[in-house]
PDB file of C-alpha atoms in Angstrom:
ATOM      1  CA  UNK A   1      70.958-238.283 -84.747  1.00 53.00           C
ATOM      2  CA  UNK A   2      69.879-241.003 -82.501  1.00 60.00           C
ATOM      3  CA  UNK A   3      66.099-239.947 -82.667  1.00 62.00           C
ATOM      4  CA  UNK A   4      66.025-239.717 -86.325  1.00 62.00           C
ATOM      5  CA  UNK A   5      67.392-243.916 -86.274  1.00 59.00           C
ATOM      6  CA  UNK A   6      64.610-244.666 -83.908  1.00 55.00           C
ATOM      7  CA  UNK A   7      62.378-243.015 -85.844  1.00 53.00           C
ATOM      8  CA  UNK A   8      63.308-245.125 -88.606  1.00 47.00           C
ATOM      9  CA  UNK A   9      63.603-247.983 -86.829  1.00 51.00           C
ATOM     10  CA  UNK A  10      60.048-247.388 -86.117  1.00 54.00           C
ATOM     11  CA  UNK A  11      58.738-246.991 -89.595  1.00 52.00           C
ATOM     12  CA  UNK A  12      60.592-250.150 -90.592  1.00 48.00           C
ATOM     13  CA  UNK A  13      58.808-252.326 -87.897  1.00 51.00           C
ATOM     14  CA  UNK A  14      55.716-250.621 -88.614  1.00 48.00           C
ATOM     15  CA  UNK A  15      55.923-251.069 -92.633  1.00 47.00           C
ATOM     16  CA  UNK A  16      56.922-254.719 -91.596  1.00 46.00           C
ATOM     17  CA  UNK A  17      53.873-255.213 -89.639  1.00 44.00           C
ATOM     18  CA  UNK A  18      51.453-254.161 -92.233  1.00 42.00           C
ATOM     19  CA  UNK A  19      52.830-256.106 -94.784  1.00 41.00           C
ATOM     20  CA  UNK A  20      52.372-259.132 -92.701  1.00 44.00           C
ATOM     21  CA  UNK A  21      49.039-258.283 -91.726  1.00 43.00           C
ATOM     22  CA  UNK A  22      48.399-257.943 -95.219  1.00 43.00           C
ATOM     23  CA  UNK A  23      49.414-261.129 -96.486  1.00 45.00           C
ATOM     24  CA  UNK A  24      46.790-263.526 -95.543  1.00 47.00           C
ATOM     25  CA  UNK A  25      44.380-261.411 -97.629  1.00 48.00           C
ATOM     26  CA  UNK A  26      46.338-262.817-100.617  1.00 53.00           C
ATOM     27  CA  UNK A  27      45.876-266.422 -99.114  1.00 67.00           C
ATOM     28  CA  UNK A  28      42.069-266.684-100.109  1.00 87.00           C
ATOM     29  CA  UNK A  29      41.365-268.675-103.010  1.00 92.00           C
ATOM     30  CA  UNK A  30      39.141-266.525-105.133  1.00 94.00           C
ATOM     31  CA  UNK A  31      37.856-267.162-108.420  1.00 96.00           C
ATOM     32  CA  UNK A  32      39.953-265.635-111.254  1.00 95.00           C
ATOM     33  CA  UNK A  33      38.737-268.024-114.707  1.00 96.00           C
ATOM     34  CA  UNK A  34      35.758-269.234-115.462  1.00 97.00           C
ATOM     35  CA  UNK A  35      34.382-271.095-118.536  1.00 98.00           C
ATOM     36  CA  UNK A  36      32.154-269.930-119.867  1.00 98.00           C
ATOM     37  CA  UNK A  37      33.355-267.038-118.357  1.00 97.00           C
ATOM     38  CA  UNK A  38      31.318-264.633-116.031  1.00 97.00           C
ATOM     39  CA  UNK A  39      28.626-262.468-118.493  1.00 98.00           C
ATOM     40  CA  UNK A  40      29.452-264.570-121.246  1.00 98.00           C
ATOM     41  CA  UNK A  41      26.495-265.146-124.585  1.00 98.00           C
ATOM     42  CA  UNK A  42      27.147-268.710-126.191  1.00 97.00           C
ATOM     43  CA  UNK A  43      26.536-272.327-127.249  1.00 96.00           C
ATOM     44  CA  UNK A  44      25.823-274.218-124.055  1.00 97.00           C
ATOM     45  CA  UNK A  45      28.614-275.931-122.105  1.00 97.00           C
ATOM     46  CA  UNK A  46      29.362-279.610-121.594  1.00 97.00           C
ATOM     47  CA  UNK A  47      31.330-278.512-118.468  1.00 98.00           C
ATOM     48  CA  UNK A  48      32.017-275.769-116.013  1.00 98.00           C
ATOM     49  CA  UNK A  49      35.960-274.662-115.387  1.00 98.00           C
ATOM     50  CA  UNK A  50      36.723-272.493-112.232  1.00 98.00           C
ATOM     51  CA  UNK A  51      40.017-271.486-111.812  1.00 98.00           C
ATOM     52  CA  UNK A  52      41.572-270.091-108.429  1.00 97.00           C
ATOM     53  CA  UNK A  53      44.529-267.971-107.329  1.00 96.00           C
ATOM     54  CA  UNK A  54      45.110-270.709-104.227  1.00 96.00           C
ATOM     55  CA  UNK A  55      45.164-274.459-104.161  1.00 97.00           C
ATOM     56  CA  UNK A  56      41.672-275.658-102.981  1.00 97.00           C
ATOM     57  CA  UNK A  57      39.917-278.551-100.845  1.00 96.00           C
ATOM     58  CA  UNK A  58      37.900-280.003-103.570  1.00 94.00           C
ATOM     59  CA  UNK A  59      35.814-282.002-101.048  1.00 94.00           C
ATOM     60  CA  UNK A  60      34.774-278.675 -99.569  1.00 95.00           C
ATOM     61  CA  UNK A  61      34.079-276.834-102.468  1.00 95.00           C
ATOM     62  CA  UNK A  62      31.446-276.858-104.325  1.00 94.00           C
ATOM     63  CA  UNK A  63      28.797-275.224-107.124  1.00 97.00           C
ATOM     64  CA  UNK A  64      25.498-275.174-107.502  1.00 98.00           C
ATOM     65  CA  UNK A  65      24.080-274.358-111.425  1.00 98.00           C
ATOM     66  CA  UNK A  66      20.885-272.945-111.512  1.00 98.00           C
ATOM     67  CA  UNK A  67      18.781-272.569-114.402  1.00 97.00           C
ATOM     68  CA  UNK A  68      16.571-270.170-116.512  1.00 96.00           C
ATOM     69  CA  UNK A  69      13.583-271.357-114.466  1.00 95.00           C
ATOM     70  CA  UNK A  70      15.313-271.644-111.076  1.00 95.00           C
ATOM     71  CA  UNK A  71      16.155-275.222-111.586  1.00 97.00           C
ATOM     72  CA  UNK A  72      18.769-276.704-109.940  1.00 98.00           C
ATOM     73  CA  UNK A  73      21.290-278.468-112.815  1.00 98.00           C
ATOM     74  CA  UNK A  74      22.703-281.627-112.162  1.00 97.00           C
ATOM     75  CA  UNK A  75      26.270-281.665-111.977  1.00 97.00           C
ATOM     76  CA  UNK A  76      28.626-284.862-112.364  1.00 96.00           C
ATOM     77  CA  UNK A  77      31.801-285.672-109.877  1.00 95.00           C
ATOM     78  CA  UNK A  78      34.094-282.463-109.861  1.00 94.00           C
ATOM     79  CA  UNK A  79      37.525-283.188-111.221  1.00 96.00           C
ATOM     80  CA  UNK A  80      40.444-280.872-109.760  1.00 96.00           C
ATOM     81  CA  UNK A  81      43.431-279.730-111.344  1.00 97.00           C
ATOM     82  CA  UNK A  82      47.110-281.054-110.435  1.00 96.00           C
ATOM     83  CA  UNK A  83      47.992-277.953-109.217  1.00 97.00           C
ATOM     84  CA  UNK A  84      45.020-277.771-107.263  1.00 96.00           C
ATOM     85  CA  UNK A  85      43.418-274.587-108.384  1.00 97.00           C
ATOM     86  CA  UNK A  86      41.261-275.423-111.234  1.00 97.00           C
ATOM     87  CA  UNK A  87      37.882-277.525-111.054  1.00 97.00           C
ATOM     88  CA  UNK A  88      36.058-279.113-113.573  1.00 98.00           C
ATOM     89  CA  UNK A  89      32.104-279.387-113.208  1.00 97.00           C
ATOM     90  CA  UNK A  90      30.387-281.826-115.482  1.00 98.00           C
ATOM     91  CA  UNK A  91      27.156-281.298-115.650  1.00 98.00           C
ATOM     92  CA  UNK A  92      24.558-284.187-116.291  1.00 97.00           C
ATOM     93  CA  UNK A  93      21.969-282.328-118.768  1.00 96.00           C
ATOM     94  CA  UNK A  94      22.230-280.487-122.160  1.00 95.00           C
ATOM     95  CA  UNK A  95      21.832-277.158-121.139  1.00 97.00           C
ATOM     96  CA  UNK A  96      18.242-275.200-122.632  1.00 96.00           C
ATOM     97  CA  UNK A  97      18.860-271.742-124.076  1.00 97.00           C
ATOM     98  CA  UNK A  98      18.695-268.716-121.377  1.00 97.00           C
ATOM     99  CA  UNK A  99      20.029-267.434-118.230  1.00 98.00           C
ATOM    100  CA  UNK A 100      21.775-269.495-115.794  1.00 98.00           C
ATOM    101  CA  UNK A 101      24.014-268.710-112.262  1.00 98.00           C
ATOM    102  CA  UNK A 102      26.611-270.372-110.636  1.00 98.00           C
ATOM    103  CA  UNK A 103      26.814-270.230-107.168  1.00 98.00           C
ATOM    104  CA  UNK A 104      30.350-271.459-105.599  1.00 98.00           C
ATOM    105  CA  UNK A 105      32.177-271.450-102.551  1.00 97.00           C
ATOM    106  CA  UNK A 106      35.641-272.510-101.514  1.00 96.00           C
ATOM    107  CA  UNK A 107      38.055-273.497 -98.908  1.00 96.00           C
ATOM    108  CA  UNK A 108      41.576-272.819-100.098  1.00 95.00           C
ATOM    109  CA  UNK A 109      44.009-275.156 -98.414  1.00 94.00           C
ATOM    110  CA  UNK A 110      45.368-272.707 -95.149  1.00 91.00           C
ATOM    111  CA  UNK A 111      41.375-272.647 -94.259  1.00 93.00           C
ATOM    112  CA  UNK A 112      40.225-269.375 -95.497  1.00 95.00           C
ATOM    113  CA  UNK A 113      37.123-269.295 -97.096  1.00 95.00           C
ATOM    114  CA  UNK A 114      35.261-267.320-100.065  1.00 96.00           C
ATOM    115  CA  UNK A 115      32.309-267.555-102.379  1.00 97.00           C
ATOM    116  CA  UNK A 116      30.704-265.966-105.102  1.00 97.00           C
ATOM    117  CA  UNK A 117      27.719-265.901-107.971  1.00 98.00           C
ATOM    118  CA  UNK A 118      28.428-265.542-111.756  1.00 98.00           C
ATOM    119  CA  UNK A 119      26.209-265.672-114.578  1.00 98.00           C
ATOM    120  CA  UNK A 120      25.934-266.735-118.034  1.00 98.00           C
ATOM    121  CA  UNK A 121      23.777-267.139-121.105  1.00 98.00           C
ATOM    122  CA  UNK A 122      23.106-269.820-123.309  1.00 98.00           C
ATOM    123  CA  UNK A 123      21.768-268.880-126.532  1.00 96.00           C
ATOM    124  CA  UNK A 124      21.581-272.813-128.480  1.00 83.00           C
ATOM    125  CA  UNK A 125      22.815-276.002-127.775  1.00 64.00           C
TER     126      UNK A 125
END
């Protein structure tokens, strides 16, 4: 009898182990909403909204919008949510019809890091 409760004493501090080591993963702030959202066809946007699962440092996150002919798109000051997890990108140009990718990256506030590309399509203004 003794074994078996050692034996389960030593699943229980494994099982507790991995679910600590697993925790940080959920920690990162990665992108979960975007308008216009990832893949999206439509009228083109006055703004760009980002949305996080974690709080982020808005001075250390950023996006870059690139257009249909490689262009770099002028963005405006970056406005951030109360919560912290949602950014608003103003960008400084009416937006052309065709292609265009957002390249981000973000520092959530316990220091982890991510980044990530999305794209979307404008098809008028």
């Amino acid at each position: 009898m003794t074994s078996i409760r050692k034996i389960v004493a030593s699943m229980c501090l494994a099982g507790n182990f991995v679910l600590q080591m697993a925790d940080p993963a959920y920690a990162h702030a990665h992108l979960n909403a975007e308008i216009p959202a990832a893949d999206s066809t439509g009228t083109a946007p006055q703004s760009l909204t980002l949305g996080f699962t974690e709080a982020v440092v808005v001075k250390l996150t950023g996006v870059v919008v690139t257009g249909p002919k490689g262009n770099v798109i002028e963005t405006g000051n970056v406005a951030l949510s109360d919560d912290g997890k949602t950014l608003t990108i103003p960008l400084k140009i009416d937006l052309v019809p065709g292609r265009y990718s957002v390249t981000w990256h973000a520092l959530a506030v316990d220091g982890h890091k991510t980044h990530g590309v999305y794209g979307f399509t404008v098809t008028n203004r």
